[in-house]
mmCIF file of C-alpha atoms in Angstrom:
data_model
loop_
_atom_site.group_PDB
_atom_site.id
_atom_site.type_symbol
_atom_site.label_atom_id
_atom_site.label_comp_id
_atom_site.label_asym_id
_atom_site.label_seq_id
_atom_site.Cartn_x
_atom_site.Cartn_y
_atom_site.Cartn_z
ATOM 1 C CA MET H 1 -45.864 -18.991 -2.437
ATOM 2 C CA THR H 2 -42.371 -17.944 -1.218
ATOM 3 C CA PRO H 3 -40.662 -15.705 -3.646
ATOM 4 C CA VAL H 4 -37.254 -17.109 -5.097
ATOM 5 C CA GLN H 5 -34.395 -14.860 -4.157
ATOM 6 C CA THR H 6 -31.761 -14.076 -6.700
ATOM 7 C CA PRO H 7 -28.012 -14.158 -6.035
ATOM 8 C CA ALA H 8 -28.065 -10.448 -5.605
ATOM 9 C CA GLN H 9 -30.768 -10.706 -2.788
ATOM 10 C CA THR H 10 -29.415 -13.725 -1.213
ATOM 11 C CA PRO H 11 -27.062 -12.762 1.895
ATOM 12 C CA LEU H 12 -23.233 -12.973 0.826
ATOM 13 C CA ARG H 13 -21.776 -15.384 3.399
ATOM 14 C CA ALA H 14 -18.139 -14.210 3.788
ATOM 15 C CA LEU H 15 -15.435 -15.049 5.799
ATOM 16 C CA ILE H 16 -12.969 -11.957 6.014
ATOM 17 C CA VAL H 17 -9.569 -12.839 7.671
ATOM 18 C CA SER H 18 -6.669 -10.263 8.661
ATOM 19 C CA ALA H 19 -3.901 -10.533 10.890
ATOM 20 C CA SER H 20 -3.042 -8.135 13.733
ATOM 21 C CA PHE H 21 0.711 -7.341 12.784
ATOM 22 C CA GLY H 22 -0.028 -3.941 13.080
ATOM 23 C CA SER H 23 -3.598 -2.349 12.244
ATOM 24 C CA GLY H 24 -3.282 -2.206 8.188
ATOM 25 C CA HIS H 25 -4.856 -5.428 7.563
ATOM 26 C CA HIS H 26 -7.830 -4.858 9.558
ATOM 27 C CA GLN H 27 -8.309 -1.628 8.175
ATOM 28 C CA ALA H 28 -8.362 -2.776 4.498
ATOM 29 C CA ASN H 29 -10.912 -5.678 5.376
ATOM 30 C CA GLY H 30 -13.020 -2.883 7.217
ATOM 31 C CA ALA H 31 -12.782 -0.605 4.164
ATOM 32 C CA LEU H 32 -13.806 -3.852 2.021
ATOM 33 C CA GLU H 33 -17.008 -4.617 4.038
ATOM 34 C CA ALA H 34 -18.013 -0.865 3.936
ATOM 35 C CA ALA H 35 -17.741 -0.942 0.083
ATOM 36 C CA LEU H 36 -19.939 -3.922 -0.304
ATOM 37 C CA ARG H 37 -22.435 -2.631 2.216
ATOM 38 C CA VAL H 38 -22.481 0.748 0.151
ATOM 39 C CA ARG H 39 -23.172 -1.312 -2.988
ATOM 40 C CA GLY H 40 -26.386 -2.742 -1.067
ATOM 41 C CA VAL H 41 -24.838 -6.171 -1.085
ATOM 42 C CA PRO H 42 -26.845 -7.995 1.879
ATOM 43 C CA LEU H 43 -23.570 -9.214 3.770
ATOM 44 C CA ASP H 44 -23.419 -12.098 6.539
ATOM 45 C CA ALA H 45 -19.636 -11.579 7.275
ATOM 46 C CA ARG H 46 -17.660 -12.967 10.000
ATOM 47 C CA HIS H 47 -14.109 -11.227 10.796
ATOM 48 C CA ALA H 48 -11.479 -13.331 11.947
ATOM 49 C CA ASP H 49 -7.751 -12.651 13.005
ATOM 50 C CA LEU H 50 -4.921 -15.077 12.036
ATOM 51 C CA LEU H 51 -3.359 -14.663 15.347
ATOM 52 C CA LYS H 52 -6.254 -15.780 17.206
ATOM 53 C CA TYR H 53 -6.433 -18.803 15.007
ATOM 54 C CA MET H 54 -3.065 -19.946 16.036
ATOM 55 C CA SER H 55 -2.037 -21.921 19.156
ATOM 56 C CA THR H 56 -0.274 -20.276 21.645
ATOM 57 C CA PRO H 57 3.286 -21.936 20.704
ATOM 58 C CA GLU H 58 2.497 -20.866 17.098
ATOM 59 C CA ARG H 59 1.790 -17.348 17.884
ATOM 60 C CA LEU H 60 4.737 -17.093 20.104
ATOM 61 C CA VAL H 61 7.205 -18.377 17.394
ATOM 62 C CA THR H 62 5.489 -16.177 14.658
ATOM 63 C CA ALA H 63 4.394 -12.860 16.077
ATOM 64 C CA GLY H 64 6.712 -13.073 18.979
ATOM 65 C CA THR H 65 9.700 -13.538 16.748
ATOM 66 C CA TYR H 66 8.512 -10.758 14.305
ATOM 67 C CA ASP H 67 8.225 -8.153 17.003
ATOM 68 C CA LEU H 68 11.345 -9.174 18.775
ATOM 69 C CA TRP H 69 13.308 -8.530 15.274
ATOM 70 C CA LEU H 70 11.846 -5.293 14.627
ATOM 71 C CA ARG H 71 12.447 -3.928 17.971
ATOM 72 C CA HIS H 72 15.871 -5.263 18.845
ATOM 73 C CA ALA H 73 17.295 -6.723 15.368
ATOM 74 C CA PRO H 74 15.851 -5.435 12.209
ATOM 75 C CA GLY H 75 18.800 -6.646 10.223
ATOM 76 C CA ILE H 76 17.807 -10.308 10.966
ATOM 77 C CA TYR H 77 14.346 -9.591 9.897
ATOM 78 C CA ARG H 78 15.622 -8.205 6.522
ATOM 79 C CA ALA H 79 17.826 -11.178 6.100
ATOM 80 C CA PHE H 80 14.877 -13.403 6.508
ATOM 81 C CA TYR H 81 12.744 -11.388 4.151
ATOM 82 C CA HIS H 82 15.199 -11.816 1.285
ATOM 83 C CA LEU H 83 15.978 -15.492 2.396
ATOM 84 C CA THR H 84 12.518 -16.587 2.112
ATOM 85 C CA ASP H 85 11.960 -14.668 -1.116
ATOM 86 C CA THR H 86 12.026 -17.835 -3.123
ATOM 87 C CA ASP H 87 9.645 -20.558 -4.218
ATOM 88 C CA ARG H 88 11.892 -23.021 -2.353
ATOM 89 C CA ALA H 89 11.713 -21.378 0.891
ATOM 90 C CA PRO H 90 10.271 -23.852 3.631
ATOM 91 C CA THR H 91 8.264 -21.078 5.157
ATOM 92 C CA ALA H 92 5.669 -20.876 2.584
ATOM 93 C CA GLN H 93 4.862 -24.526 2.997
ATOM 94 C CA THR H 94 3.824 -24.162 6.496
ATOM 95 C CA PHE H 95 1.197 -21.737 5.871
ATOM 96 C CA GLY H 96 -1.587 -24.451 5.184
ATOM 97 C CA TRP H 97 -1.122 -25.619 8.772
ATOM 98 C CA LEU H 98 -0.862 -22.554 11.074
ATOM 99 C CA GLY H 99 -4.040 -22.150 12.788
ATOM 100 C CA TYR H 100 -5.908 -24.852 10.699
ATOM 101 C CA PRO H 101 -8.160 -26.289 13.417
ATOM 102 C CA ALA H 102 -9.710 -22.666 14.160
ATOM 103 C CA MET H 103 -9.992 -21.823 10.339
ATOM 104 C CA ARG H 104 -11.568 -25.291 9.523
ATOM 105 C CA ARG H 105 -14.027 -24.439 12.509
ATOM 106 C CA ASP H 106 -15.095 -20.885 11.055
ATOM 107 C CA VAL H 107 -15.259 -22.253 7.687
ATOM 108 C CA LEU H 108 -17.566 -25.204 8.572
ATOM 109 C CA GLU H 109 -19.787 -22.756 10.698
ATOM 110 C CA VAL H 110 -19.928 -19.853 8.150
ATOM 111 C CA GLN H 111 -20.161 -22.137 5.267
ATOM 112 C CA PRO H 112 -18.801 -19.095 3.010
ATOM 113 C CA GLU H 113 -19.273 -18.082 -0.523
ATOM 114 C CA ALA H 114 -16.082 -16.145 -0.230
ATOM 115 C CA VAL H 115 -13.083 -16.161 2.087
ATOM 116 C CA VAL H 116 -11.421 -13.029 1.784
ATOM 117 C CA SER H 117 -8.057 -12.511 3.365
ATOM 118 C CA SER H 118 -5.600 -9.489 3.654
ATOM 119 C CA TYR H 119 -2.577 -11.506 4.604
ATOM 120 C CA PRO H 120 -1.104 -14.426 2.882
ATOM 121 C CA THR H 121 -1.337 -17.201 5.458
ATOM 122 C CA PRO H 122 -5.094 -17.304 5.589
ATOM 123 C CA ALA H 123 -5.382 -17.791 1.772
ATOM 124 C CA ALA H 124 -3.289 -21.054 2.192
ATOM 125 C CA LEU H 125 -5.216 -22.214 5.176
ATOM 126 C CA ALA H 126 -8.680 -21.606 3.438
ATOM 127 C CA ASP H 127 -7.406 -23.696 0.538
ATOM 128 C CA ASN H 128 -6.135 -26.383 2.686
ATOM 129 C CA VAL H 129 -9.540 -26.543 4.554
ATOM 130 C CA ARG H 130 -11.576 -26.444 1.140
ATOM 131 C CA ARG H 131 -9.671 -29.309 -0.361
ATOM 132 C CA ARG H 132 -9.879 -31.496 2.841
ATOM 133 C CA ALA H 133 -13.499 -30.915 3.641
ATOM 134 C CA HIS H 134 -14.556 -30.935 -0.083
ATOM 135 C CA LEU H 135 -15.912 -27.490 0.195
ATOM 136 C CA ASN H 136 -16.576 -24.769 -2.701
ATOM 137 C CA PHE H 137 -15.969 -21.062 -2.074
ATOM 138 C CA LEU H 138 -14.081 -18.388 -3.574
ATOM 139 C CA ASN H 139 -10.557 -17.965 -2.093
ATOM 140 C CA ALA H 140 -9.686 -14.240 -2.638
ATOM 141 C CA LEU H 141 -6.232 -12.491 -1.130
ATOM 142 C CA VAL H 142 -5.907 -8.697 -0.989
ATOM 143 C CA ILE H 143 -2.248 -7.911 -1.245
ATOM 144 C CA THR H 144 -1.397 -4.690 0.968
ATOM 145 C CA ASP H 145 2.318 -3.971 0.181
ATOM 146 C CA TYR H 146 3.735 -2.615 -3.035
ATOM 147 C CA ARG H 147 5.840 -5.574 -3.869
ATOM 148 C CA VAL H 148 4.990 -9.243 -4.082
ATOM 149 C CA HIS H 149 7.169 -11.146 -1.788
ATOM 150 C CA GLN H 150 6.841 -14.928 -2.197
ATOM 151 C CA HIS H 151 4.796 -15.271 0.811
ATOM 152 C CA TRP H 152 2.152 -13.299 -0.947
ATOM 153 C CA ALA H 153 2.356 -15.071 -4.281
ATOM 154 C CA ARG H 154 -0.524 -17.771 -3.161
ATOM 155 C CA ALA H 155 -1.090 -20.079 -5.775
ATOM 156 C CA GLU H 156 -3.884 -21.477 -3.500
ATOM 157 C CA ALA H 157 -6.026 -18.042 -4.154
ATOM 158 C CA ASP H 158 -8.647 -17.995 -7.008
ATOM 159 C CA VAL H 159 -7.944 -14.363 -7.332
ATOM 160 C CA LEU H 160 -5.235 -12.043 -6.132
ATOM 161 C CA MET H 161 -6.036 -8.305 -6.116
ATOM 162 C CA VAL H 162 -2.706 -6.217 -6.413
ATOM 163 C CA PRO H 163 -2.002 -2.641 -5.691
ATOM 164 C CA SER H 164 -0.505 -1.708 -8.733
ATOM 165 C CA GLU H 165 0.458 -2.672 -12.430
ATOM 166 C CA GLU H 166 3.925 -3.062 -11.296
ATOM 167 C CA ALA H 167 2.778 -5.727 -8.612
ATOM 168 C CA ARG H 168 0.835 -7.459 -11.628
ATOM 169 C CA GLU H 169 4.027 -7.717 -13.450
ATOM 170 C CA GLN H 170 5.872 -9.210 -10.456
ATOM 171 C CA MET H 171 3.527 -12.046 -10.348
ATOM 172 C CA ASP H 172 5.102 -13.472 -13.494
ATOM 173 C CA ARG H 173 8.145 -14.390 -11.251
ATOM 174 C CA TRP H 174 5.835 -16.720 -9.310
ATOM 175 C CA ARG H 175 4.153 -18.110 -12.479
ATOM 176 C CA ILE H 176 0.806 -17.024 -10.955
ATOM 177 C CA PRO H 177 -1.628 -17.220 -14.117
ATOM 178 C CA HIS H 178 -2.627 -13.741 -15.188
ATOM 179 C CA SER H 179 -6.365 -14.731 -15.273
ATOM 180 C CA ARG H 180 -6.333 -14.690 -11.443
ATOM 181 C CA ILE H 181 -4.437 -11.281 -10.846
ATOM 182 C CA GLU H 182 -6.738 -8.103 -10.619
ATOM 183 C CA VAL H 183 -5.288 -4.495 -10.238
ATOM 184 C CA THR H 184 -7.290 -2.803 -7.675
ATOM 185 C CA GLY H 185 -5.250 -0.614 -5.270
ATOM 186 C CA ILE H 186 -5.130 -1.317 -1.447
ATOM 187 C CA PRO H 187 -8.619 -0.800 0.180
ATOM 188 C CA ILE H 188 -8.860 2.421 2.225
ATOM 189 C CA ALA H 189 -11.984 3.673 4.123
ATOM 190 C CA GLN H 190 -14.378 6.019 2.311
ATOM 191 C CA VAL H 191 -13.606 8.970 4.492
ATOM 192 C CA TYR H 192 -10.397 9.520 2.707
ATOM 193 C CA ARG H 193 -12.234 9.919 -0.528
ATOM 194 C CA ASP H 194 -14.238 12.329 1.073
ATOM 195 C CA LEU H 195 -11.436 14.560 2.194
ATOM 196 C CA ILE H 196 -9.477 14.823 -1.043
ATOM 197 C CA GLY H 197 -9.301 18.415 -1.904
ATOM 198 C CA ALA H 198 -10.360 19.548 1.673
ATOM 199 C CA PRO H 199 -8.651 22.866 2.684
ATOM 200 C CA LYS H 200 -5.913 22.117 5.346
ATOM 201 C CA GLY H 201 -6.491 25.385 7.416
ATOM 202 C CA PRO H 202 -10.234 24.834 8.456
ATOM 203 C CA LEU H 203 -9.281 21.159 9.429
ATOM 204 C CA ARG H 204 -6.200 22.624 11.590
ATOM 205 C CA LEU H 205 -8.527 25.051 13.279
ATOM 206 C CA LYS H 206 -10.987 22.262 13.985
ATOM 207 C CA HIS H 207 -8.246 20.166 15.718
ATOM 208 C CA GLY H 208 -6.487 22.943 17.711
ATOM 209 C CA LEU H 209 -3.561 23.485 15.345
ATOM 210 C CA ASP H 210 -2.030 26.673 14.151
ATOM 211 C CA PRO H 211 -3.330 27.008 10.335
ATOM 212 C CA GLU H 212 -0.413 28.799 9.016
ATOM 213 C CA LEU H 213 2.568 26.751 10.687
ATOM 214 C CA PRO H 214 3.751 23.641 8.670
ATOM 215 C CA LEU H 215 2.161 20.363 9.869
ATOM 216 C CA ILE H 216 4.031 17.025 10.108
ATOM 217 C CA LEU H 217 2.575 13.871 10.921
ATOM 218 C CA ILE H 218 4.646 11.159 12.229
ATOM 219 C CA SER H 219 4.039 7.612 10.858
ATOM 220 C CA GLY H 220 5.220 5.435 13.630
ATOM 221 C CA GLY H 221 2.782 2.410 13.452
ATOM 222 C CA GLY H 222 0.348 1.673 16.329
ATOM 223 C CA THR H 223 2.517 -1.081 18.046
ATOM 224 C CA GLY H 224 5.364 1.312 19.559
ATOM 225 C CA SER H 225 8.026 -0.717 17.647
ATOM 226 C CA TYR H 226 9.273 2.517 15.716
ATOM 227 C CA ARG H 227 12.655 2.501 16.999
ATOM 228 C CA ALA H 228 13.727 5.763 15.463
ATOM 229 C CA LEU H 229 10.705 7.843 16.979
ATOM 230 C CA GLY H 230 12.882 9.875 19.252
ATOM 231 C CA ARG H 231 15.799 10.536 17.041
ATOM 232 C CA VAL H 232 13.370 11.632 14.443
ATOM 233 C CA LEU H 233 11.607 14.044 16.860
ATOM 234 C CA THR H 234 15.152 15.332 17.697
ATOM 235 C CA GLU H 235 15.831 16.091 14.078
ATOM 236 C CA LEU H 236 12.702 17.555 13.454
ATOM 237 C CA GLY H 237 12.992 20.128 16.270
ATOM 238 C CA ASN H 238 16.249 21.253 14.755
ATOM 239 C CA LEU H 239 15.183 22.125 11.295
ATOM 240 C CA GLY H 240 15.866 25.761 11.898
ATOM 241 C CA ARG H 241 12.217 26.672 11.527
ATOM 242 C CA PRO H 242 9.213 26.157 13.523
ATOM 243 C CA VAL H 243 6.885 23.192 12.635
ATOM 244 C CA GLN H 244 4.015 21.318 14.190
ATOM 245 C CA VAL H 245 4.268 17.748 14.680
ATOM 246 C CA LEU H 246 1.707 15.124 15.398
ATOM 247 C CA VAL H 247 2.563 11.960 17.353
ATOM 248 C CA LEU H 248 -0.135 9.531 17.438
ATOM 249 C CA ALA H 249 -0.586 5.770 18.492
ATOM 250 C CA GLY H 250 2.495 4.141 19.946
ATOM 251 C CA ALA H 251 3.799 7.212 21.511
ATOM 252 C CA ASP H 252 4.640 7.570 24.943
ATOM 253 C CA GLY H 253 2.332 10.190 26.981
ATOM 254 C CA HIS H 254 -0.092 12.949 25.840
ATOM 255 C CA GLY H 255 -0.369 16.566 25.641
ATOM 256 C CA VAL H 256 1.759 19.398 23.971
ATOM 257 C CA ALA H 257 5.667 19.818 24.302
ATOM 258 C CA GLN H 258 8.507 21.907 22.896
ATOM 259 C CA VAL H 259 11.381 20.295 21.383
ATOM 260 C CA GLY H 260 13.543 22.871 19.818
ATOM 261 C CA GLY H 261 11.577 24.604 17.013
ATOM 262 C CA ALA H 262 9.046 21.687 17.002
ATOM 263 C CA THR H 263 5.877 21.821 18.722
ATOM 264 C CA LEU H 264 4.953 18.255 19.533
ATOM 265 C CA HIS H 265 1.145 17.459 19.850
ATOM 266 C CA ARG H 266 1.082 13.916 21.480
ATOM 267 C CA LEU H 267 -2.532 12.497 20.837
ATOM 268 C CA GLY H 268 -2.292 8.870 21.300
ATOM 269 C CA PHE H 269 -4.852 6.892 19.680
ATOM 270 C CA THR H 270 -7.538 9.270 17.939
ATOM 271 C CA THR H 271 -10.390 8.424 15.647
ATOM 272 C CA ASN H 272 -9.707 11.715 13.728
ATOM 273 C CA PHE H 273 -6.489 10.275 12.196
ATOM 274 C CA PRO H 274 -8.110 10.783 8.733
ATOM 275 C CA GLU H 275 -8.802 14.705 9.268
ATOM 276 C CA LEU H 276 -5.123 14.964 10.530
ATOM 277 C CA LEU H 277 -3.609 13.487 7.772
ATOM 278 C CA ALA H 278 -5.634 15.551 5.354
ATOM 279 C CA ALA H 279 -4.529 18.494 7.254
ATOM 280 C CA SER H 280 -0.955 17.602 7.366
ATOM 281 C CA ASP H 281 1.861 19.081 4.688
ATOM 282 C CA LEU H 282 3.913 15.946 5.312
ATOM 283 C CA VAL H 283 4.094 12.630 6.547
ATOM 284 C CA VAL H 284 7.439 11.394 8.150
ATOM 285 C CA GLY H 285 8.582 7.864 9.518
ATOM 286 C CA LYS H 286 7.589 4.420 8.298
ATOM 287 C CA ALA H 287 5.848 3.349 5.032
ATOM 288 C CA GLY H 288 3.115 0.933 5.900
ATOM 289 C CA GLY H 289 1.023 -0.192 2.890
ATOM 290 C CA LEU H 290 -2.153 1.505 4.393
ATOM 291 C CA THR H 291 -0.362 4.611 5.457
ATOM 292 C CA VAL H 292 1.030 4.769 1.909
ATOM 293 C CA ALA H 293 -2.538 4.505 0.319
ATOM 294 C CA GLU H 294 -4.132 6.806 2.744
ATOM 295 C CA SER H 295 -1.582 9.527 2.286
ATOM 296 C CA THR H 296 -1.231 9.374 -1.359
ATOM 297 C CA THR H 297 -5.003 9.482 -1.850
ATOM 298 C CA LEU H 298 -4.860 12.802 -0.020
ATOM 299 C CA GLY H 299 -1.911 14.060 -1.876
ATOM 300 C CA VAL H 300 0.376 14.068 1.059
ATOM 301 C CA PRO H 301 3.869 13.358 0.333
ATOM 302 C CA LEU H 302 6.225 11.288 2.492
ATOM 303 C CA VAL H 303 9.747 11.505 3.749
ATOM 304 C CA VAL H 304 10.627 7.878 4.980
ATOM 305 C CA HIS H 305 13.414 6.858 7.481
ATOM 306 C CA ALA H 306 13.844 3.646 9.186
ATOM 307 C CA PRO H 307 11.046 1.851 7.489
ATOM 308 C CA ILE H 308 10.335 -1.896 8.528
ATOM 309 C CA PRO H 309 13.014 -3.937 6.585
ATOM 310 C CA GLY H 310 11.834 -5.773 3.483
ATOM 311 C CA GLN H 311 8.216 -4.781 2.559
ATOM 312 C CA GLU H 312 8.229 -0.983 3.821
ATOM 313 C CA GLU H 313 11.608 -0.571 2.153
ATOM 314 C CA PHE H 314 10.174 -1.586 -1.242
ATOM 315 C CA ASN H 315 7.037 0.570 -0.397
ATOM 316 C CA THR H 316 9.573 3.360 -0.065
ATOM 317 C CA ASN H 317 11.453 2.678 -3.200
ATOM 318 C CA TYR H 318 7.973 2.497 -5.207
ATOM 319 C CA LEU H 319 6.970 6.005 -3.762
ATOM 320 C CA ALA H 320 10.489 7.289 -4.373
ATOM 321 C CA ARG H 321 10.734 6.300 -8.059
ATOM 322 C CA HIS H 322 7.334 7.755 -8.778
ATOM 323 C CA GLY H 323 8.678 11.281 -6.905
ATOM 324 C CA ALA H 324 5.980 10.898 -4.135
ATOM 325 C CA ALA H 325 8.488 10.301 -1.389
ATOM 326 C CA LEU H 326 11.975 11.055 -0.318
ATOM 327 C CA TRP H 327 14.021 8.410 1.342
ATOM 328 C CA ALA H 328 16.337 9.547 4.243
ATOM 329 C CA HIS H 329 18.503 6.068 4.405
ATOM 330 C CA ASP H 330 20.631 7.884 7.327
ATOM 331 C CA LEU H 331 19.765 9.964 9.975
ATOM 332 C CA ARG H 332 21.879 12.838 8.711
ATOM 333 C CA ASP H 333 19.766 12.773 5.519
ATOM 334 C CA LEU H 334 16.520 13.411 7.363
ATOM 335 C CA ARG H 335 16.810 17.174 8.040
ATOM 336 C CA PRO H 336 17.638 18.156 4.433
ATOM 337 C CA ALA H 337 14.688 15.754 3.241
ATOM 338 C CA VAL H 338 12.060 17.349 5.495
ATOM 339 C CA LEU H 339 13.262 20.817 4.543
ATOM 340 C CA ARG H 340 13.241 20.042 0.878
ATOM 341 C CA ALA H 341 9.863 18.388 1.060
ATOM 342 C CA LEU H 342 8.504 21.487 2.757
ATOM 343 C CA ASP H 343 9.588 23.806 0.240
ATOM 344 C CA PRO H 344 6.390 24.953 -1.400
ATOM 345 C CA ASP H 345 7.164 24.316 -5.271
ATOM 346 C CA GLU H 346 8.563 20.787 -4.175
ATOM 347 C CA ARG H 347 5.835 19.772 -2.048
ATOM 348 C CA SER H 348 3.418 20.738 -4.760
ATOM 349 C CA ARG H 349 5.516 18.537 -7.282
ATOM 350 C CA MET H 350 5.642 15.435 -4.637
ATOM 351 C CA SER H 351 1.815 16.007 -4.087
ATOM 352 C CA HIS H 352 0.759 15.764 -7.490
ATOM 353 C CA ALA H 353 3.170 12.765 -7.892
ATOM 354 C CA ALA H 354 1.465 11.139 -4.689
ATOM 355 C CA ARG H 355 -2.233 11.664 -6.301
ATOM 356 C CA GLN H 356 -0.976 10.129 -9.643
ATOM 357 C CA VAL H 357 0.089 6.822 -7.740
ATOM 358 C CA SER H 358 -2.971 6.692 -5.675
ATOM 359 C CA THR H 359 -6.213 4.441 -6.091
ATOM 360 C CA PRO H 360 -8.949 6.331 -3.968
ATOM 361 C CA ASP H 361 -11.733 3.790 -4.895
ATOM 362 C CA ALA H 362 -9.532 0.749 -4.394
ATOM 363 C CA ALA H 363 -12.116 -0.649 -1.918
ATOM 364 C CA ASP H 364 -15.053 -0.423 -4.226
ATOM 365 C CA ARG H 365 -12.886 -1.970 -7.115
ATOM 366 C CA VAL H 366 -12.140 -4.983 -4.723
ATOM 367 C CA ALA H 367 -15.835 -5.331 -3.878
ATOM 368 C CA GLN H 368 -16.582 -5.437 -7.820
ATOM 369 C CA VAL H 369 -14.019 -7.978 -8.489
ATOM 370 C CA LEU H 370 -15.270 -10.287 -5.826
ATOM 371 C CA LEU H 371 -18.798 -9.670 -6.690
ATOM 372 C CA ARG H 372 -18.153 -10.369 -10.469
ATOM 373 C CA ARG H 373 -16.322 -13.396 -9.651
ATOM 374 C CA LEU H 374 -19.107 -14.746 -7.718
ATOM 375 C CA GLY H 375 -21.481 -14.106 -10.394
ATOM 376 C CA ARG H 376 -23.168 -11.344 -8.224
ATOM 377 C CA ALA H 377 -22.247 -8.166 -10.485
#
């Protein structure tokens, strides 16, 4: 006689969808999958990318325009961000159709118990497929920025997992029922939790860095679209004190170079990012949601300059209000902000503030919410 499997033993079929506007959405989903597996959940998951769902014209219009704006006209993107932050914005109404045929194909093939998205469009797509195909699954959305723009306030989602209590309160503006909102934090990989409290000196020696010299990690994103990178490196070379600077993915060239008093380590893409972040005294540059979540978990404060308009500006504002970051609005503000953040007393204060706003176990919290909502907890 074949034993009857309980819900906890039955493989959880899931469609996990991100969007390759940078790498953060993929990283959040990877952290969630790992958290489910650590809990012993038998998982049958398919990962998908919204941009691959889209047709070539759809991809050119959406991703192409986004990249063009960030590289050459960030002010236009800022205006777009604010103009579409209303429930009357026509852009939100298109979300249920961009990539619909490919999403429908995956849903019908996977027959998921849950569709989990780390970007808003797939949540709307999944609901459209669910209604039109008369299917039943949990439609879940993980919000990966610290402010809820209207595009993220998807009424189609059964559960929306937000990074903070402030984000929960922002949902009131969009009339999302409180019963659908869970405060979880932004999911990050387990390795960051493992590195909490790790001594910086041994980590620096491990990676060929000076254990005594201040270490600054540049947050420039992985797409090479950080327009201020050259100007930022010049300012760091003119601090009036020697520093080490890590320049990772998106940078041109590899190797060690000297720019004024800054020793630049151009590493390109590296799998050692978590340890290098833990070894750093300060993050300088952009303020993507995943970078913020990882940095605050490790108690590494930020000095933000030229963040992506809209979402990263609000991420920066959130950190600055809580004392975990300084916002250098103008280039002339960058040098004094970095020197202030490198002061031992100020860095200690900012590091404590960063840890206060962090949610190191966010991936596990998201996993717990999903299992509870599925009746598997």
